[in-house]
Structures are given as C-alpha cells and as structure tokens.
Amino acid sequence: MIIAVANSKGGVGKSTLAVHLAAWLDKQGHRVTLADCDTQQSSSQWIREAAPQVKTLCMRDPDTIINELPLLAEETDYVVADGPGSLAETSRALLLVADQAIVPCKASMLEIRALDAATKVLRQAQKIRVGPPKATIVLSMVGKNYRLTQDMREAAALLKLPITPTFMTLRQIYADAPGQAAVVWHMGSRAREAAVEVERLFRELLPEAVASSHPAGRKRQAAAT
Ligand SMILES: Nc1ncnc2c1ncn2[C@@H]1O[C@H](COP(=O)(O)OP(=O)(O)OP(=O)(O)O)[C@@H](O)[C@H]1O
Ligand SMILES: [Mg+2]
C-alpha cells in the first residue's frame, strides 16, 4: 500500500507525520519504506536515525515516482511517501500512484480555506482514477483545548474530505524529535501524551495495520513478550 502525506502548503507537519507513521508501521511488524519526495530530504535523514530498520529512498522526479513507486510497493507492505511543500508535478505523480492520502492541515479557518487550492492536485488524481486515493485530513499543530467548530466541519465536508477525530496537538516535543533523532514514543515521560496521541491517530487512519489485527504483527508481539 502506498500512503502519500500530501499538502502543497509548506510547513503543515507533513514530514513529522510521515516519519512517525513509517516508524509506527514498522513497530506493528510491517515491512516499510519511506519515500522522501521533498528536496530538503529531512524525513529520510530523520528516519534513518530514529528507525534504521525502515528503508528509505529519495524520489523527486515525477517519472521515477510513477514508474518506480508501484514496483517498490510490491516488495514492501507499506510505502509512506513524504510529499513536498510545493512542486506540483511531484505531488501530482505521487497522488496518481497512492492508495491513500493523508492531508495534514493546520486548524484554522484560513488554512482550511486554503485547502481547496492545496488539494487541487488531489482532486485531479481522484477524478482521473475515478475514486482513489482515499483522502483524510489530519489537523496538525492544534492548540491543546481546541474543539472542531461547525464551520471547519462544513468547510471540510464541502471538499469531501473527512477529518480524523484525533488531531496532532501543537507540542514542543514534536519539534524536538528530529534534533534528538527519535520518534515521540522513544522520548520518555515528557513525550507520553504525544505518544498516546499518535498511536490513537494511526489506529484511526489504518486500523488494519495494528499489530494485533494481522498475523506477522501478532507473531512479533508474542516474540517480544
Ligand atoms: N504538532 C507539532 N507541534 C509542534 N511543532 C510541530 C508539530 N508538527 C510539526 N512541527 C514543527 O513545525 C515545522 C514544520 O513541520 P514539518 O517539517 O513536519 O512540516 P512539512 O509540512 O513537512 O514542511 P515542508 O512543507 O517544508 O516539507 C517543523 O519545525 C516541525 O518540527
Ligand atoms: Mg517536509
């Protein structure tokens, strides 16, 4: 399965989500590859340190993405592709081959309104492919006491994009994680709430990937206990 973390808006939390998702899927016992499709290559560097078992490669050329990403997906259980902050052609290529798209978005009306433009390429891909990729919004960098308002719900509904019940809260620990070459569940008690939050979020996004729901993960869990 190819999962693209995509929003053509920069700095919305794509790489933070992609690295945690790839490391979490690995923890559930899957074979995972992180395809870093951003020019900054920050996520591939981060995951190499935080979860070295996850394979990484950098892919920015649209032709390479269209030709090689599906082949890569045959050799691995999950490919998590970290999309670029701009580069429409790279995003387009990614969304033409992805099975699922996760769209991180900051929680403000302005950002949700900007999503219409930022997800244009997503809708083009869905139109060409008559359906896929299945796309979901994850609100990111959300204030601790934030509640989803009706106008936000309506704006997302207009775009036909569901929002996960769990958000990624604005927490210093997420910003500290790459500098410490870690993912939040390896960062001790200070990161506990963040670790619980991402676990809940990924279970919502990919219930079938949870270790206890597939044979390889159950075996790995049994071996660990
Ligand atoms: N939930 C969060 N709480 C606090 N800081 C965060 C959170 N998520 C991301 N950040 C920080 O915000 C900045 C942007 O995040 P990130 O690099 O993940 O976004 P991006 O969408 O991949 O950006 P780009 O479009 O430039 O690739 C980084 O400094 C990151 O550490
Ligand atoms: Mg990024």
Tab-separated table of C-alpha atoms and ligand atoms in Angstrom:
chain	number	residue	atom	x	y	z
A	1	MET	CA	0.000	0.000	0.000
A	2	ILE	CA	1.258	3.468	-0.886
A	3	ILE	CA	0.336	6.222	1.557
A	4	ALA	CA	1.090	9.778	0.466
A	5	VAL	CA	1.361	12.511	3.074
A	6	ALA	CA	0.499	15.464	0.923
A	7	ASN	CA	-0.466	19.106	1.163
A	8	SER	CA	1.129	21.547	-1.230
A	9	LYS	CA	1.221	24.090	1.585
A	10	GLY	CA	4.607	24.186	3.296
A	11	GLY	CA	5.275	23.685	6.997
A	12	VAL	CA	1.995	21.997	7.923
A	13	GLY	CA	3.538	18.935	9.591
A	14	LYS	CA	3.864	16.501	6.642
A	15	SER	CA	7.367	15.259	7.457
A	16	THR	CA	6.608	14.981	11.178
A	17	LEU	CA	3.557	12.854	10.425
A	18	ALA	CA	5.279	10.782	7.701
A	19	VAL	CA	8.259	9.842	9.875
A	20	HIS	CA	6.074	8.892	12.834
A	21	LEU	CA	3.722	6.902	10.605
A	22	ALA	CA	6.575	4.964	8.950
A	23	ALA	CA	8.167	4.187	12.340
A	24	TRP	CA	4.777	3.171	13.772
A	25	LEU	CA	4.033	0.809	10.863
A	26	ASP	CA	7.460	-0.746	11.396
A	27	LYS	CA	6.636	-1.160	15.095
A	28	GLN	CA	3.436	-3.005	14.085
A	29	GLY	CA	5.583	-5.615	12.320
A	30	HIS	CA	5.261	-4.450	8.700
A	31	ARG	CA	7.956	-4.012	6.090
A	32	VAL	CA	8.066	-0.266	5.496
A	33	THR	CA	9.785	2.075	3.068
A	34	LEU	CA	9.819	5.827	3.482
A	35	ALA	CA	9.950	7.592	0.132
A	36	ASP	CA	11.203	11.105	0.735
A	37	CYS	CA	9.802	13.171	-2.132
A	38	ASP	CA	10.877	16.523	-0.740
A	39	THR	CA	14.018	18.374	-1.833
A	40	GLN	CA	15.023	19.076	1.768
A	41	GLN	CA	15.378	15.333	2.480
A	42	SER	CA	14.719	15.953	6.148
A	43	SER	CA	12.432	12.963	6.697
A	44	SER	CA	14.811	10.372	5.198
A	45	GLN	CA	17.634	11.632	7.385
A	46	TRP	CA	15.394	11.644	10.472
A	47	ILE	CA	14.001	8.123	9.949
A	48	ARG	CA	17.472	6.668	9.281
A	49	GLU	CA	18.383	7.725	12.811
A	50	ALA	CA	15.050	7.136	14.541
A	51	ALA	CA	14.058	3.795	12.968
A	52	PRO	CA	17.001	2.398	10.960
A	53	GLN	CA	15.042	-0.755	10.022
A	54	VAL	CA	12.782	1.363	7.802
A	55	LYS	CA	14.126	1.504	4.253
A	56	THR	CA	14.468	4.985	2.825
A	57	LEU	CA	14.948	6.484	-0.541
A	58	CYS	CA	14.682	9.904	-2.080
A	59	MET	CA	12.418	10.311	-5.085
A	60	ARG	CA	11.567	13.675	-6.513
A	61	ASP	CA	11.407	13.131	-10.232
A	62	PRO	CA	7.731	12.657	-11.266
A	63	ASP	CA	8.609	9.967	-13.846
A	64	THR	CA	10.580	7.988	-11.264
A	65	ILE	CA	7.656	8.221	-8.833
A	66	ILE	CA	5.137	6.978	-11.396
A	67	ASN	CA	7.381	4.199	-12.711
A	68	GLU	CA	9.141	3.012	-9.580
A	69	LEU	CA	6.934	3.665	-6.571
A	70	PRO	CA	4.409	0.939	-7.543
A	71	LEU	CA	7.289	-1.554	-8.012
A	72	LEU	CA	8.648	-0.619	-4.623
A	73	ALA	CA	5.210	-1.182	-3.117
A	74	GLU	CA	5.302	-4.784	-4.350
A	75	GLU	CA	8.411	-5.522	-2.293
A	76	THR	CA	7.205	-3.956	0.921
A	77	ASP	CA	3.975	-3.824	2.950
A	78	TYR	CA	3.718	-0.046	3.189
A	79	VAL	CA	5.374	2.801	1.335
A	80	VAL	CA	4.963	6.087	3.181
A	81	ALA	CA	5.686	8.976	0.819
A	82	ASP	CA	6.527	12.335	2.360
A	83	GLY	CA	5.273	14.904	-0.133
A	84	PRO	CA	6.898	18.205	-0.984
A	85	GLY	CA	5.694	21.613	0.223
A	86	SER	CA	5.426	22.840	-3.359
A	87	LEU	CA	6.500	21.067	-6.591
A	88	ALA	CA	3.049	20.407	-8.047
A	89	GLU	CA	4.369	17.881	-10.575
A	90	THR	CA	5.916	15.733	-7.853
A	91	SER	CA	2.682	15.835	-5.835
A	92	ARG	CA	0.647	15.004	-8.910
A	93	ALA	CA	2.793	11.969	-9.641
A	94	LEU	CA	2.545	10.848	-6.025
A	95	LEU	CA	-1.230	11.147	-5.935
A	96	LEU	CA	-1.550	9.263	-9.216
A	97	VAL	CA	0.017	6.176	-7.637
A	98	ALA	CA	-1.015	6.465	-3.960
A	99	ASP	CA	-3.724	4.230	-2.469
A	100	GLN	CA	-4.329	6.578	0.415
A	101	ALA	CA	-3.588	10.262	1.006
A	102	ILE	CA	-3.178	11.880	4.399
A	103	VAL	CA	-3.511	15.649	4.327
A	104	PRO	CA	-2.103	17.418	7.381
A	105	CYS	CA	-3.669	20.834	7.808
A	106	LYS	CA	-3.306	23.485	10.474
A	107	ALA	CA	-6.509	24.067	12.407
A	108	SER	CA	-7.689	27.479	11.330
A	109	MET	CA	-10.406	28.644	9.004
A	110	LEU	CA	-7.787	30.323	6.797
A	111	GLU	CA	-5.855	27.094	6.409
A	112	ILE	CA	-8.977	25.064	5.720
A	113	ARG	CA	-9.990	27.598	3.066
A	114	ALA	CA	-6.527	27.357	1.534
A	115	LEU	CA	-7.014	23.592	1.358
A	116	ASP	CA	-9.209	23.995	-1.668
A	117	ALA	CA	-6.175	25.195	-3.649
A	118	ALA	CA	-3.743	22.931	-1.812
A	119	THR	CA	-5.756	19.810	-2.655
A	120	LYS	CA	-6.472	20.690	-6.282
A	121	VAL	CA	-3.947	18.121	-7.455
A	122	LEU	CA	-5.546	15.527	-5.149
A	123	ARG	CA	-8.950	16.061	-6.697
A	124	GLN	CA	-7.485	15.859	-10.209
A	125	ALA	CA	-5.950	12.500	-9.338
A	126	GLN	CA	-9.243	11.246	-7.852
A	127	LYS	CA	-11.086	12.335	-10.997
A	128	ILE	CA	-8.632	10.654	-13.373
A	129	ARG	CA	-8.604	7.474	-11.296
A	130	VAL	CA	-12.354	7.552	-10.630
A	131	GLY	CA	-12.027	7.355	-6.857
A	132	PRO	CA	-8.610	6.748	-5.307
A	133	PRO	CA	-6.632	7.850	-3.462
A	134	LYS	CA	-8.853	7.795	-0.395
A	135	ALA	CA	-8.003	11.031	1.409
A	136	THR	CA	-8.286	12.140	5.035
A	137	ILE	CA	-7.437	15.423	6.750
A	138	VAL	CA	-5.400	15.309	9.953
A	139	LEU	CA	-5.476	18.595	11.826
A	140	SER	CA	-1.957	19.449	12.932
A	141	MET	CA	-0.330	21.878	15.345
A	142	VAL	CA	-3.659	22.214	17.118
A	143	GLY	CA	-3.939	24.166	20.392
A	144	LYS	CA	-4.466	21.932	23.463
A	145	ASN	CA	-8.064	22.961	24.145
A	146	TYR	CA	-9.117	23.196	20.532
A	147	ARG	CA	-12.546	21.890	19.571
A	148	LEU	CA	-13.508	21.353	15.973
A	149	THR	CA	-16.038	24.036	15.082
A	150	GLN	CA	-19.048	23.575	12.872
A	151	ASP	CA	-17.689	25.944	10.196
A	152	MET	CA	-14.489	23.880	9.962
A	153	ARG	CA	-16.534	20.693	9.685
A	154	GLU	CA	-18.635	22.228	6.917
A	155	ALA	CA	-15.602	23.519	5.021
A	156	ALA	CA	-14.021	20.060	5.101
A	157	ALA	CA	-17.302	18.431	4.106
A	158	LEU	CA	-17.515	20.739	1.071
A	159	LEU	CA	-14.144	19.381	-0.036
A	160	LYS	CA	-15.472	15.844	0.618
A	161	LEU	CA	-12.577	15.202	2.969
A	162	PRO	CA	-13.172	13.527	6.350
A	163	ILE	CA	-11.223	14.764	9.383
A	164	THR	CA	-9.804	12.239	11.856
A	165	PRO	CA	-11.248	12.588	15.388
A	166	THR	CA	-7.683	12.710	16.782
A	167	PHE	CA	-5.502	15.730	15.958
A	168	MET	CA	-1.774	16.310	16.260
A	169	THR	CA	-1.525	18.857	19.035
A	170	LEU	CA	0.990	21.703	18.995
A	171	ARG	CA	3.711	20.372	21.295
A	172	GLN	CA	7.344	21.286	21.648
A	173	ILE	CA	8.213	17.592	21.799
A	174	TYR	CA	7.328	17.116	18.104
A	175	ALA	CA	9.649	19.966	17.173
A	176	ASP	CA	12.398	18.488	19.370
A	177	ALA	CA	12.089	14.950	17.988
A	178	PRO	CA	14.243	15.292	14.806
A	179	GLY	CA	17.044	17.006	16.752
A	180	GLN	CA	17.047	14.051	19.138
A	181	ALA	CA	16.959	11.595	16.222
A	182	ALA	CA	13.863	9.989	17.744
A	183	VAL	CA	10.138	9.456	17.438
A	184	VAL	CA	7.993	10.564	20.360
A	185	TRP	CA	7.388	7.100	21.892
A	186	HIS	CA	11.158	6.848	22.422
A	187	MET	CA	11.407	10.187	24.192
A	188	GLY	CA	10.402	9.268	27.724
A	189	SER	CA	7.803	10.677	30.081
A	190	ARG	CA	7.886	14.208	28.628
A	191	ALA	CA	6.550	12.757	25.380
A	192	ARG	CA	3.925	10.443	26.845
A	193	GLU	CA	0.878	12.450	25.785
A	194	ALA	CA	2.250	12.862	22.269
A	195	ALA	CA	2.958	9.126	22.069
A	196	VAL	CA	-0.634	8.303	23.109
A	197	GLU	CA	-1.946	10.833	20.605
A	198	VAL	CA	-0.051	9.497	17.571
A	199	GLU	CA	-0.895	5.901	18.478
A	200	ARG	CA	-4.601	6.790	18.594
A	201	LEU	CA	-4.355	8.763	15.348
A	202	PHE	CA	-2.640	5.964	13.412
A	203	ARG	CA	-5.144	3.402	14.694
A	204	GLU	CA	-7.910	5.613	13.313
A	205	LEU	CA	-6.183	6.045	9.969
A	206	LEU	CA	-5.047	2.432	9.475
A	207	PRO	CA	-6.968	0.053	11.756
A	208	GLU	CA	-5.935	-2.936	9.622
A	209	ALA	CA	-2.243	-2.161	10.249
A	210	VAL	CA	-2.426	-2.554	14.047
A	211	ALA	CA	-0.160	-5.435	15.157
A	212	SER	CA	-2.920	-7.411	16.869
A	213	SER	CA	-5.020	-7.410	13.679
A	214	HIS	CA	-2.534	-9.202	11.361
A	215	PRO	CA	-0.535	-12.444	11.706
A	216	ALA	CA	3.017	-11.012	11.324
A	217	GLY	CA	2.346	-8.414	13.996
A	218	ARG	CA	0.833	-10.974	16.397
A	219	LYS	CA	3.904	-13.193	15.970
A	220	ARG	CA	6.227	-10.266	16.591
A	221	GLN	CA	4.236	-9.199	19.669
A	222	ALA	CA	4.350	-12.748	21.032
A	223	ALA	CA	8.135	-12.894	20.483
A	224	ALA	CA	8.555	-9.585	22.326
A	225	THR	CA	6.679	-10.792	25.425
B	1	LIG	N1	2.458	19.064	16.238
B	1	LIG	C1	3.525	19.880	16.208
B	1	LIG	N2	3.830	20.641	17.281
B	1	LIG	C2	4.887	21.470	17.281
B	1	LIG	N3	5.722	21.633	16.225
B	1	LIG	C3	5.474	20.899	15.121
B	1	LIG	C4	4.384	19.978	15.054
B	1	LIG	N4	4.403	19.388	13.834
B	1	LIG	C5	5.457	19.890	13.182
B	1	LIG	N5	6.115	20.811	13.938
B	1	LIG	C6	7.279	21.626	13.553
B	1	LIG	O1	6.841	22.525	12.528
B	1	LIG	C7	7.805	22.642	11.487
B	1	LIG	C8	7.184	22.150	10.162
B	1	LIG	O2	6.859	20.774	10.293
B	1	LIG	P1	7.190	19.728	9.148
B	1	LIG	O3	8.595	19.883	8.676
B	1	LIG	O4	6.746	18.403	9.625
B	1	LIG	O5	6.195	20.272	8.035
B	1	LIG	P2	6.193	19.977	6.452
B	1	LIG	O6	4.772	20.116	6.020
B	1	LIG	O7	6.880	18.695	6.169
B	1	LIG	O8	7.060	21.169	5.883
B	1	LIG	P3	7.616	21.306	4.359
B	1	LIG	O9	6.410	21.662	3.538
B	1	LIG	O10	8.597	22.421	4.479
B	1	LIG	O11	8.201	19.987	3.985
B	1	LIG	C9	8.993	21.805	11.942
B	1	LIG	O12	9.898	22.645	12.601
B	1	LIG	C10	8.387	20.798	12.909
B	1	LIG	O13	9.329	20.348	13.871
B	2	MG	MG	8.507	18.211	4.892
